[in-house]
Amino acid sequence: MTTFTGCIDGEDTSSTDEILDPVSNLDEEELSQRFANLTASYENLAADLSTLAANYETALTKNIELQNDIKDLEVEIAVTNTHNEVMNSTIADQEQELSNLRDELETSNSHLDMAHDSFENLNSSFNSLEDDFNAYKFDLESLQSEYSMLDNNFSMLEIEYDNLSTQYNELFVEFDDLSTEYDDMMAEFEEWKTYQSITNWNFDGDCPNEYVMSYSSGIDNGDNNGDAGNHVLEDGEIDHSASVCKPGMLAITNYTSGYINDITEFNGKFYYRFEGSADFGEELWTSDYYGNAEMLKDINTGEADSYPWFMGQTEDLLFFRATTSINGYELWVTDGTESGTNMVKDIDPGTNSGFYGYYGFHYFNDKFYFGANNGTTGEELWATDGTENGTYLVKEIRGEDSNGNNYGSSPNSFTTIGDTMYFIANDGEHGSEPWMTDGTANGTRMLKDIREEDSNGNNYGSTYCYYHCFFEFGDKLWFNADDGTHGRELWYTDGTEAGTLMFSDIRDGSSGSNPNIYFNTEDYFYFVAHDGDSYRLFMTDGKQMIMDLDVHSSNIYISGTPVMYDGEFYMSLRTQPTGYELWKSDGTPEGTVMVHEFWSGTTSGDPQNLMVVNNNLLFMIAYPGGGNTYYHNLFAYAVEDYEI
């Protein structure tokens, strides 16, 4: 126990342990608490002391750093003092240099004043020269304008000179020709004075039709081994001859059995299918315009038929379809000679047929396009340049179906507008629809799915047509189609899906009018369609007007393709009273009339394969009529006298 003694306020105090000991009366717990408090205070003081010691160390370190900085500053001050001494010396030098520069500036100002005076003098001289230059420039422009006028006048004179030179040369040539003609006429006149000029009239002419008259003329001068002066115009003495032929209808051939079929004109001759004797079948024959005929080639040798059917032609080649027992029906070509008549390619090798050619053979981009079957793909789009290597499959539009069948897309009805060819095909998914191509596989696509899948999942397609399916008029392509609602009606396209639309619902309901377009004038095109009562011949401007030509009250049908002849369309047209006969139309109701009736009554004369030759004659094949004789002959028709 500790005892404390001391004085308070100067008083002398003392106590015993019980009085002076502040803890003498405390119990053990209170003592422990006080001891703990003192211990904590001690620890806090110790921590504070440690912090003070650390701060002292830091302050001591900082003091040392400051002393070092002071030493560095003292060194810098010494260096600066030395530098100032050097700078003071430099400033004195610069002040002297500045004084020198002021002197030089005064001298320069004096020189500048002198230069300014010189500039003023030069500027005055320049202004004077500029005035002189402008005057010269004005004179030059005046001279240039005058030169341009003179140059234009010279060019005009030069052109006039060239024209006069050309005219002079032409007149000189004409003068030479006239001089030569005069000399010839004088020679003929001198000869005529010696020998008689003879003209023969009305001898038998060489007309495909009846002749009106024929004549030949020349001089009885003994030309080409003739006898001069014998008053007879011999063959070698004829200088000019002609036949004037009669208009109307006349048979060129006079067969009493057999058929002339599928005739076409190529390089001045007719080509057709004909069975000329019992020794041969129906083969390829040729004839001139007067009926002088011969078989060109026995393609399917012996009594068998080759059934040639003409497809198209170029300037030098005629393409046709024919069959043989070795190759079946394939594509053939002829140059008009027997040796130049050959098969182009055996598209379906062996006896199977690769090409029938029923539904189109169209010239486009220097090739013919058509449908053919190589025995693997079915009938698909092919092309040929007339050679075996140049005959190839363009695109397999309809591939193999889920059952492994290759039916083919059956492309047909080819028509070209601009750089695009249109046709009908069935891809196996959309049915028969209009397609378009640029002649390549990648450029071949469906134009529009006009008739979409019905509620039963069927895709019948919109367009089933094989003849007169597409027709160009007014920058649009016209055709018939069935959208599944209106029946088969008249449609058109501008070559886009959005621009492919129905033109008119001619026949109400779902039956459709089944229109077929045949010919056009500049402002209208003409088609046959059913109006709900009968098939009629209509005309339209392709905008909104549709008019019935009212040819006959009953059904009207047109067979084949009409041709333009002498400003009118000629065609094989059928009415109920006459059957198919030769008609013509100028595009008006009153100008649509029958030209010739081969068979009287309701039996058809059935003119076919109409063609115009040399702008003079309309040729065709037809039944000549009479009893039960059924055979074809070749006919010629002319509207007026003509000379050959």
XYZ file of C-alpha atoms in Angstrom:
644
model
C 0.000 0.000 0.000
C 1.312 3.477 -0.890
C 0.946 6.507 1.301
C 0.865 10.066 -0.101
C 1.649 13.082 1.978
C 1.524 16.737 1.136
C 0.051 20.175 1.767
C -3.037 21.706 0.332
C -3.317 25.484 0.308
C -0.356 25.778 2.721
C -1.880 23.656 5.421
C 0.145 20.961 7.017
C -1.823 17.855 6.922
C -1.106 14.319 7.729
C -3.149 11.212 7.960
C -2.960 7.678 8.781
C -3.203 4.991 6.251
C -6.919 4.851 6.623
C -7.349 8.582 6.131
C -4.695 9.369 3.467
C -4.724 6.241 1.309
C -7.319 6.833 -1.398
C -7.703 3.193 -2.062
C -7.637 1.917 1.381
C -11.328 1.796 1.495
C -11.755 0.319 -1.999
C -12.561 -3.263 -2.554
C -10.617 -5.507 -4.858
C -12.899 -5.031 -7.896
C -12.632 -1.265 -7.799
C -8.873 -1.518 -7.481
C -8.699 -3.787 -10.477
C -10.747 -1.329 -12.485
C -8.533 1.591 -11.538
C -5.447 -0.387 -12.366
C -6.864 -1.256 -15.727
C -7.619 2.406 -16.391
C -4.089 3.404 -15.440
C -2.691 0.689 -17.655
C -4.736 1.941 -20.585
C -3.596 5.507 -19.937
C -0.013 4.328 -19.848
C -0.384 2.478 -23.113
C -1.917 5.568 -24.741
C 0.967 7.707 -23.468
C 3.434 5.130 -24.771
C 1.735 5.207 -28.188
C 1.783 8.997 -28.210
C 5.448 8.929 -27.280
C 6.156 6.523 -30.142
C 4.290 8.802 -32.546
C 6.273 11.815 -31.298
C 9.489 9.886 -31.794
C 8.486 8.989 -35.362
C 7.497 12.579 -36.081
C 10.825 13.697 -34.709
C 12.679 11.334 -36.997
C 10.627 12.610 -39.964
C 11.287 16.227 -39.016
C 14.976 15.461 -38.625
C 15.066 13.878 -42.112
C 13.216 16.847 -43.570
C 15.655 19.210 -41.871
C 18.579 17.399 -43.443
C 16.886 17.620 -46.860
C 16.300 21.347 -46.359
C 19.935 21.846 -45.436
C 20.937 20.050 -48.634
C 18.505 22.197 -50.666
C 20.029 25.326 -49.070
C 23.480 24.186 -50.126
C 22.221 23.551 -53.691
C 20.623 27.001 -53.770
C 23.825 28.577 -52.566
C 25.665 26.880 -55.454
C 23.016 28.036 -57.936
C 23.233 31.582 -56.542
C 26.964 31.529 -57.083
C 26.484 30.281 -60.645
C 23.784 32.890 -61.237
C 26.016 35.657 -59.993
C 28.697 34.525 -62.403
C 26.124 34.392 -65.232
C 24.875 37.876 -64.357
C 28.350 39.225 -64.697
C 28.581 37.664 -68.159
C 25.112 38.984 -69.085
C 26.026 42.483 -67.962
C 28.967 42.370 -70.335
C 26.677 41.022 -73.156
C 24.082 43.756 -72.568
C 26.736 46.375 -73.099
C 27.719 44.735 -76.367
C 24.064 44.539 -77.463
C 23.491 48.205 -76.635
C 26.421 49.053 -78.881
C 25.017 46.794 -81.623
C 21.582 48.432 -81.246
C 23.177 51.825 -81.720
C 24.858 50.575 -84.876
C 21.516 49.186 -86.169
C 19.845 52.571 -85.595
C 22.505 54.158 -87.762
C 21.936 51.525 -90.458
C 18.129 52.075 -90.241
C 18.559 55.773 -90.889
C 20.702 54.929 -93.906
C 18.092 52.365 -95.097
C 15.272 54.915 -94.744
C 17.212 57.234 -96.949
C 17.619 54.463 -99.542
C 13.901 53.592 -99.207
C 12.912 57.155 -99.998
C 15.063 56.994 -103.073
C 13.493 53.617 -104.070
C 9.977 55.046 -103.564
C 10.785 57.878 -105.912
C 12.065 55.335 -108.452
C 8.875 53.213 -108.015
C 6.670 56.217 -108.683
C 8.602 56.883 -111.858
C 8.350 53.194 -112.932
C 4.609 53.066 -112.105
C 4.024 56.060 -114.292
C 5.918 54.321 -117.112
C 3.923 51.082 -116.512
C 0.597 52.908 -116.741
C 1.685 54.405 -120.008
C 2.735 50.963 -121.318
C -0.578 49.445 -120.094
C -2.527 52.005 -122.082
C -0.459 51.113 -125.135
C -1.063 47.351 -124.478
C -4.831 47.806 -124.194
C -4.850 49.693 -127.437
C -2.862 46.903 -129.121
C -5.198 44.282 -127.528
C -8.276 46.012 -128.925
C -6.664 46.104 -132.346
C -5.793 42.375 -132.029
C -9.352 41.407 -131.049
C -10.679 43.358 -133.999
C -8.235 41.539 -136.261
C -9.201 38.149 -134.730
C -12.899 38.833 -135.312
C -12.161 39.818 -138.866
C -10.022 36.671 -139.265
C -12.855 34.462 -137.923
C -15.269 35.974 -140.406
C -12.790 35.424 -143.209
C -12.155 31.839 -141.994
C -15.901 31.084 -141.930
C -16.290 32.559 -145.375
C -13.375 30.451 -146.550
C -14.907 27.284 -145.022
C -18.218 28.012 -146.721
C -16.432 28.617 -149.987
C -14.466 25.403 -149.463
C -17.689 23.406 -148.857
C -19.295 25.042 -151.855
C -16.215 24.199 -153.876
C -16.388 20.552 -152.726
C -20.090 20.410 -153.608
C -19.424 21.940 -156.991
C -16.545 19.503 -157.501
C -18.808 16.579 -156.582
C -21.540 17.862 -158.868
C -18.973 18.360 -161.593
C -17.690 14.807 -161.158
C -21.243 13.437 -161.138
C -22.094 15.477 -164.214
C -18.876 14.335 -165.830
C -19.728 10.680 -165.111
C -23.297 11.264 -166.253
C -21.952 12.933 -169.378
C -19.707 9.925 -169.996
C -22.676 7.602 -169.455
C -24.826 9.686 -171.772
C -22.025 9.764 -174.303
C -21.691 5.992 -174.072
C -25.468 5.578 -174.271
C -25.537 7.952 -177.229
C -22.785 5.989 -178.933
C -24.687 2.746 -178.245
C -27.913 4.252 -179.534
C -26.149 5.519 -182.619
C -24.639 2.078 -183.118
C -28.060 0.473 -182.648
C -29.551 3.066 -184.961
C -26.919 2.340 -187.584
C -27.581 -1.357 -187.032
C -31.342 -0.759 -187.147
C -30.914 1.029 -190.462
C -29.243 -2.144 -191.649
C -31.251 -4.775 -189.734
C -34.912 -4.891 -188.666
C -35.994 -4.388 -185.014
C -38.546 -7.089 -184.163
C -41.022 -7.469 -181.269
C -43.038 -10.667 -180.889
C -46.310 -10.538 -178.932
C -48.719 -13.010 -177.376
C -46.644 -16.154 -177.340
C -47.067 -18.676 -174.543
C -45.735 -17.152 -171.327
C -44.167 -18.696 -168.241
C -46.624 -17.554 -165.566
C -47.497 -19.507 -162.441
C -50.949 -18.077 -163.074
C -52.682 -17.464 -166.428
C -50.855 -14.970 -168.601
C -52.340 -11.887 -170.246
C -49.633 -11.497 -172.830
C -45.957 -12.134 -173.365
C -43.443 -10.453 -175.595
C -39.824 -10.477 -176.691
C -37.875 -7.874 -178.624
C -34.501 -7.519 -180.281
C -32.676 -6.721 -183.525
C -32.416 -9.156 -186.392
C -28.634 -8.714 -186.440
C -27.429 -12.304 -186.186
C -26.252 -12.155 -182.540
C -25.277 -15.485 -180.927
C -25.189 -17.459 -184.170
C -28.492 -16.069 -185.459
C -29.184 -15.290 -189.104
C -29.001 -11.553 -189.693
C -31.670 -9.917 -191.780
C -33.899 -12.983 -192.149
C -36.889 -11.137 -190.583
C -37.070 -13.755 -187.800
C -36.188 -12.897 -184.171
C -34.141 -15.874 -183.074
C -33.294 -16.755 -179.443
C -29.804 -15.294 -179.573
C -31.140 -12.020 -180.948
C -33.640 -11.417 -178.102
C -32.611 -8.444 -175.964
C -35.656 -8.319 -173.660
C -38.620 -10.546 -172.850
C -41.357 -10.644 -170.227
C -44.674 -12.236 -169.381
C -47.564 -10.199 -168.063
C -49.502 -12.529 -165.784
C -53.166 -12.502 -164.944
C -54.514 -11.902 -161.426
C -56.661 -14.414 -159.588
C -56.277 -17.979 -158.291
C -54.612 -20.806 -160.202
C -53.221 -24.214 -159.290
C -49.459 -24.533 -159.796
C -49.501 -28.309 -159.324
C -52.171 -30.713 -160.483
C -51.755 -33.825 -158.367
C -54.738 -36.152 -158.332
C -53.462 -38.181 -155.397
C -51.253 -37.631 -152.410
C -50.686 -34.581 -150.299
C -48.399 -31.606 -150.409
C -47.817 -30.876 -146.730
C -46.009 -28.242 -144.680
C -44.647 -26.090 -147.495
C -42.105 -23.293 -147.064
C -40.084 -21.040 -149.378
C -36.276 -20.988 -149.150
C -33.763 -19.339 -151.494
C -36.072 -19.170 -154.499
C -37.645 -22.615 -154.197
C -40.467 -24.357 -152.394
C -39.726 -27.175 -149.957
C -42.449 -29.525 -148.782
C -43.349 -33.032 -147.666
C -44.712 -35.277 -150.408
C -45.024 -38.918 -151.402
C -44.158 -38.881 -155.072
C -44.385 -42.599 -155.831
C -44.998 -45.982 -154.293
C -41.235 -46.550 -154.091
C -40.770 -43.822 -151.490
C -42.553 -42.623 -148.407
C -43.324 -39.001 -147.519
C -39.986 -37.301 -148.068
C -38.398 -33.891 -148.605
C -39.307 -32.436 -152.008
C -38.485 -29.170 -153.737
C -40.094 -27.219 -156.571
C -39.672 -23.956 -158.446
C -42.509 -21.434 -158.703
C -43.906 -23.153 -161.787
C -44.396 -26.663 -160.437
C -41.142 -28.282 -161.630
C -40.626 -30.627 -158.679
C -38.201 -33.331 -157.544
C -37.362 -35.227 -154.378
C -34.369 -33.609 -152.667
C -33.343 -36.615 -150.557
C -34.714 -39.999 -149.486
C -34.008 -39.457 -145.782
C -35.730 -42.587 -144.429
C -34.706 -44.829 -147.293
C -37.129 -46.994 -149.196
C -40.875 -46.927 -148.714
C -40.627 -45.628 -145.121
C -41.643 -42.048 -144.320
C -39.318 -39.393 -142.893
C -42.181 -36.914 -142.305
C -40.103 -33.715 -142.681
C -41.595 -30.727 -140.891
C -40.010 -27.293 -141.352
C -38.921 -25.354 -138.289
C -36.975 -22.237 -139.317
C -34.283 -20.866 -141.596
C -31.279 -18.589 -141.807
C -29.885 -17.010 -144.952
C -28.127 -20.247 -145.946
C -29.762 -23.065 -143.976
C -33.244 -24.544 -143.662
C -33.960 -26.472 -140.442
C -36.568 -29.211 -140.229
C -37.557 -32.261 -138.242
C -37.368 -35.731 -139.747
C -37.371 -39.348 -138.623
C -35.378 -42.410 -139.625
C -35.526 -46.006 -138.472
C -32.036 -45.579 -136.978
C -32.331 -42.275 -135.100
C -36.030 -41.583 -134.589
C -37.283 -37.983 -134.839
C -34.343 -35.558 -134.670
C -33.302 -32.090 -135.886
C -32.102 -31.900 -139.519
C -30.761 -29.129 -141.758
C -30.340 -28.550 -145.502
C -28.564 -26.016 -147.700
C -30.796 -26.990 -150.641
C -28.608 -29.809 -151.930
C -28.835 -33.551 -151.341
C -25.297 -33.750 -149.926
C -25.978 -30.735 -147.713
C -29.050 -32.356 -146.124
C -28.019 -33.975 -142.832
C -29.026 -34.596 -139.243
C -27.754 -31.856 -136.919
C -27.464 -34.052 -133.830
C -28.843 -37.309 -132.458
C -30.104 -35.614 -129.283
C -31.498 -38.835 -127.805
C -28.956 -41.369 -129.104
C -30.304 -44.494 -130.755
C -33.766 -45.137 -132.135
C -35.526 -43.003 -129.519
C -36.683 -39.569 -130.657
C -35.042 -36.464 -129.202
C -36.827 -33.717 -131.153
C -40.420 -33.508 -132.374
C -40.568 -29.741 -132.805
C -44.277 -29.466 -132.206
C -44.288 -26.323 -130.114
C -41.679 -23.901 -131.304
C -38.287 -23.344 -132.914
C -37.240 -19.746 -132.387
C -34.250 -17.652 -133.545
C -32.736 -15.569 -130.733
C -29.205 -14.216 -130.141
C -27.739 -15.977 -133.220
C -29.147 -19.372 -132.207
C -32.355 -21.357 -132.487
C -34.068 -22.292 -129.206
C -36.434 -25.237 -128.878
C -37.617 -28.056 -126.631
C -35.826 -31.415 -126.854
C -35.408 -34.625 -124.832
C -31.997 -36.263 -124.465
C -33.535 -39.319 -122.791
C -32.415 -38.254 -119.320
C -33.894 -34.854 -118.458
C -37.230 -35.023 -120.245
C -38.098 -32.269 -122.736
C -36.120 -29.177 -121.737
C -34.774 -25.930 -123.228
C -32.102 -26.483 -125.922
C -30.236 -24.269 -128.397
C -28.359 -24.824 -131.661
C -26.152 -22.876 -134.052
C -26.673 -25.545 -136.731
C -23.692 -27.715 -135.787
C -23.533 -30.874 -133.697
C -21.123 -29.366 -131.156
C -23.170 -26.180 -131.043
C -26.372 -28.021 -130.088
C -26.714 -28.165 -126.309
C -29.021 -28.175 -123.285
C -29.499 -24.600 -122.028
C -31.172 -25.383 -118.711
C -32.931 -28.250 -116.974
C -35.892 -26.264 -115.641
C -37.764 -29.213 -114.138
C -35.503 -31.632 -112.337
C -36.133 -35.129 -111.114
C -39.174 -35.476 -108.837
C -39.344 -37.333 -105.516
C -40.169 -40.578 -107.328
C -37.127 -40.349 -109.592
C -39.113 -39.287 -112.700
C -37.873 -36.725 -115.240
C -40.924 -35.393 -117.038
C -39.256 -32.259 -118.387
C -40.608 -28.699 -118.418
C -41.922 -28.859 -122.046
C -40.840 -25.322 -123.102
C -42.909 -23.932 -125.980
C -44.354 -20.837 -127.677
C -41.129 -18.822 -127.930
C -41.347 -15.072 -128.608
C -38.718 -12.315 -128.455
C -39.089 -8.708 -127.328
C -35.842 -6.744 -127.298
C -33.085 -8.777 -125.659
C -35.451 -11.165 -123.854
C -37.095 -14.363 -125.076
C -40.389 -15.418 -123.493
C -41.835 -18.927 -123.436
C -44.077 -21.267 -121.444
C -42.650 -23.961 -119.164
C -43.602 -26.166 -116.213
C -41.006 -26.414 -113.437
C -42.986 -29.136 -111.621
C -43.836 -26.811 -108.748
C -45.914 -23.981 -110.245
C -47.489 -25.658 -113.272
C -47.244 -24.147 -116.775
C -46.408 -20.457 -116.401
C -44.723 -17.749 -118.520
C -40.912 -17.771 -118.352
C -38.188 -15.502 -119.693
C -34.517 -15.922 -120.639
C -31.506 -14.045 -121.983
C -30.281 -17.303 -123.537
C -28.224 -18.459 -120.551
C -28.998 -20.896 -117.737
C -28.565 -18.236 -115.038
C -30.700 -15.791 -116.998
C -33.654 -18.191 -117.305
C -36.434 -17.676 -114.750
C -40.199 -17.707 -114.277
C -41.852 -14.365 -115.070
C -44.794 -14.768 -112.690
C -46.754 -17.481 -110.898
C -50.133 -16.284 -112.191
C -52.161 -19.215 -110.894
C -50.983 -20.097 -107.422
C -51.586 -23.293 -105.488
C -55.286 -23.932 -104.787
C -56.856 -24.958 -101.475
C -56.276 -28.635 -102.282
C -52.554 -28.122 -102.837
C -52.763 -28.390 -106.652
C -50.585 -26.289 -108.985
C -52.255 -26.450 -112.378
C -50.487 -23.446 -113.859
C -52.071 -20.595 -115.783
C -50.939 -21.029 -119.372
C -51.628 -24.040 -121.566
C -51.039 -22.834 -125.103
C -49.068 -24.093 -128.083
C -49.901 -21.792 -131.016
C -50.377 -18.011 -131.132
C -49.619 -17.855 -127.424
C -47.507 -14.701 -127.246
C -47.926 -11.563 -129.334
C -46.006 -8.272 -129.220
C -48.008 -5.056 -129.433
C -47.455 -1.583 -127.987
C -44.195 -2.460 -126.158
C -45.998 -5.224 -124.273
C -46.284 -8.973 -124.578
C -49.869 -10.234 -124.864
C -51.025 -13.766 -124.089
C -53.869 -15.761 -122.568
C -53.803 -17.071 -119.012
C -56.090 -18.559 -116.360
C -55.636 -17.177 -112.838
C -57.981 -19.812 -111.380
C -60.849 -17.332 -110.978
C -61.696 -15.752 -114.349
C -60.879 -18.641 -116.660
C -58.560 -18.177 -119.633
C -58.568 -14.456 -120.515
C -56.408 -11.841 -122.251
C -53.295 -10.808 -120.266
C -50.240 -8.642 -120.916
C -46.809 -8.046 -119.393
C -44.111 -5.383 -119.540
C -41.506 -7.977 -118.552
C -41.872 -7.538 -114.787
C -43.852 -9.544 -112.264
C -45.725 -6.442 -111.076
C -46.468 -5.450 -114.682
C -48.072 -8.806 -115.582
C -51.837 -8.236 -115.426
C -55.184 -9.312 -116.862
C -56.347 -6.902 -119.584
C -60.043 -7.750 -119.742
C -62.498 -10.327 -118.424
C -64.224 -10.783 -121.789
C -66.413 -13.682 -120.728
C -67.964 -13.480 -117.272
C -67.451 -16.373 -114.910
C -64.749 -18.993 -114.656
C -65.147 -20.506 -118.153
C -62.955 -17.872 -119.819
C -63.005 -16.516 -123.378
C -59.923 -18.514 -124.558
C -58.480 -15.660 -126.682
C -55.937 -16.279 -129.465
C -54.183 -13.320 -131.122
C -53.495 -13.525 -134.875
C -52.446 -10.230 -136.481
C -52.135 -6.493 -135.934
C -52.118 -3.153 -137.696
C -50.283 -0.097 -136.408
C -53.073 0.846 -134.000
C -54.927 -2.407 -133.262
C -54.461 -6.126 -132.839
C -56.997 -8.813 -133.692
C -57.924 -11.954 -131.805
C -60.574 -14.658 -131.667
C -62.348 -15.162 -128.327
C -65.595 -16.563 -126.939
C -67.980 -13.875 -125.697
C -70.306 -16.329 -123.955
C -72.369 -17.064 -127.084
C -69.807 -17.947 -129.755
C -66.229 -17.406 -130.881
C -65.908 -13.933 -132.405
C -63.193 -11.948 -134.193
C -62.339 -8.925 -132.022
C -60.088 -5.908 -132.388
C -58.543 -3.795 -129.600
C -56.195 -0.849 -129.213
C -54.597 -2.499 -126.175
C -55.858 0.273 -123.908
C -59.531 -0.220 -123.211
C -61.477 -0.536 -126.473
C -62.578 -4.018 -127.623
C -64.853 -4.299 -130.672
C -66.444 -7.268 -132.443
C -65.801 -7.203 -136.228
C -69.098 -9.096 -136.637
C -67.818 -11.341 -139.447
C -70.577 -13.889 -138.900
C -73.180 -14.679 -136.284
C -71.811 -18.177 -135.614
C -68.396 -19.337 -134.421
C -65.301 -17.869 -136.095
C -62.003 -19.784 -136.194
C -58.645 -18.985 -137.808
C -56.173 -21.705 -138.781
C -52.453 -21.090 -139.120
C -50.752 -17.706 -139.253
C -52.199 -14.830 -141.328
C -49.791 -13.097 -143.730
C -49.644 -9.505 -144.957
C -50.094 -9.244 -148.730
C -50.829 -6.128 -150.760
C -51.667 -4.135 -147.622
C -54.145 -6.662 -146.204
C -54.013 -9.757 -144.018
C -54.814 -13.058 -145.721
C -55.813 -16.052 -143.631
C -57.594 -19.372 -143.481
C -60.835 -18.473 -141.687
C -63.785 -20.693 -140.848
C -67.443 -19.790 -140.646
C -70.263 -22.280 -140.256
C -71.646 -21.819 -143.819
C -68.290 -22.073 -145.652
C -65.801 -24.039 -143.575
C -62.145 -22.972 -143.745
C -61.567 -20.831 -146.853
C -59.278 -17.984 -147.955
C -60.232 -14.651 -146.349
C -58.625 -11.237 -146.113
C -59.000 -8.263 -143.774
C -57.913 -4.637 -143.816
C -58.780 -4.398 -140.110
C -62.329 -3.114 -140.571
C -65.610 -5.049 -140.399
C -66.543 -4.185 -143.990
C -63.017 -4.979 -145.196
C -63.028 -8.515 -143.746
C -64.288 -10.701 -146.610
C -63.813 -14.106 -148.235
C -61.391 -14.077 -151.197
C -61.815 -17.561 -152.666
C -63.897 -20.636 -151.878
C -62.022 -23.796 -152.882
C -64.944 -26.052 -151.981
C -68.511 -24.843 -152.100
C -70.761 -25.372 -149.127
C -69.716 -26.199 -145.612
C -66.768 -28.418 -146.628
C -63.437 -26.677 -146.076
C -60.973 -25.896 -148.828
C -58.562 -25.552 -145.905
C -55.835 -23.279 -147.339
C -52.612 -23.739 -145.367
C -49.030 -22.469 -145.174
C -49.736 -19.066 -146.714
C -46.610 -17.234 -147.903
C -45.771 -14.199 -150.036
C -43.046 -14.487 -152.685
C -41.375 -11.480 -154.346
C -44.251 -9.213 -153.238
C -46.221 -10.471 -156.247
C -47.822 -13.770 -155.383
C -49.539 -15.366 -152.448
C -48.855 -19.115 -152.380
C -50.665 -21.762 -150.377
C -51.681 -25.398 -150.376
C -55.334 -26.383 -150.314
C -57.871 -29.034 -151.211
C -58.879 -28.307 -154.826
C -62.372 -29.736 -154.304
C -64.578 -32.128 -156.164
C -66.271 -35.319 -155.028
C -64.405 -37.487 -152.576
C -60.903 -36.638 -153.819
C -58.820 -35.594 -150.845
C -55.426 -34.293 -151.861
C -53.398 -31.119 -151.672
C -52.112 -28.913 -154.473
C -50.064 -25.739 -154.597
C -51.926 -22.561 -155.544
C -50.851 -19.026 -156.462
C -52.936 -15.899 -156.050
C -52.379 -12.377 -157.413
C -54.471 -9.257 -156.920
C -53.515 -7.580 -160.225
C -51.518 -8.030 -163.413
C -47.815 -8.469 -162.808
C -44.764 -8.924 -164.987
C -42.111 -11.611 -164.634
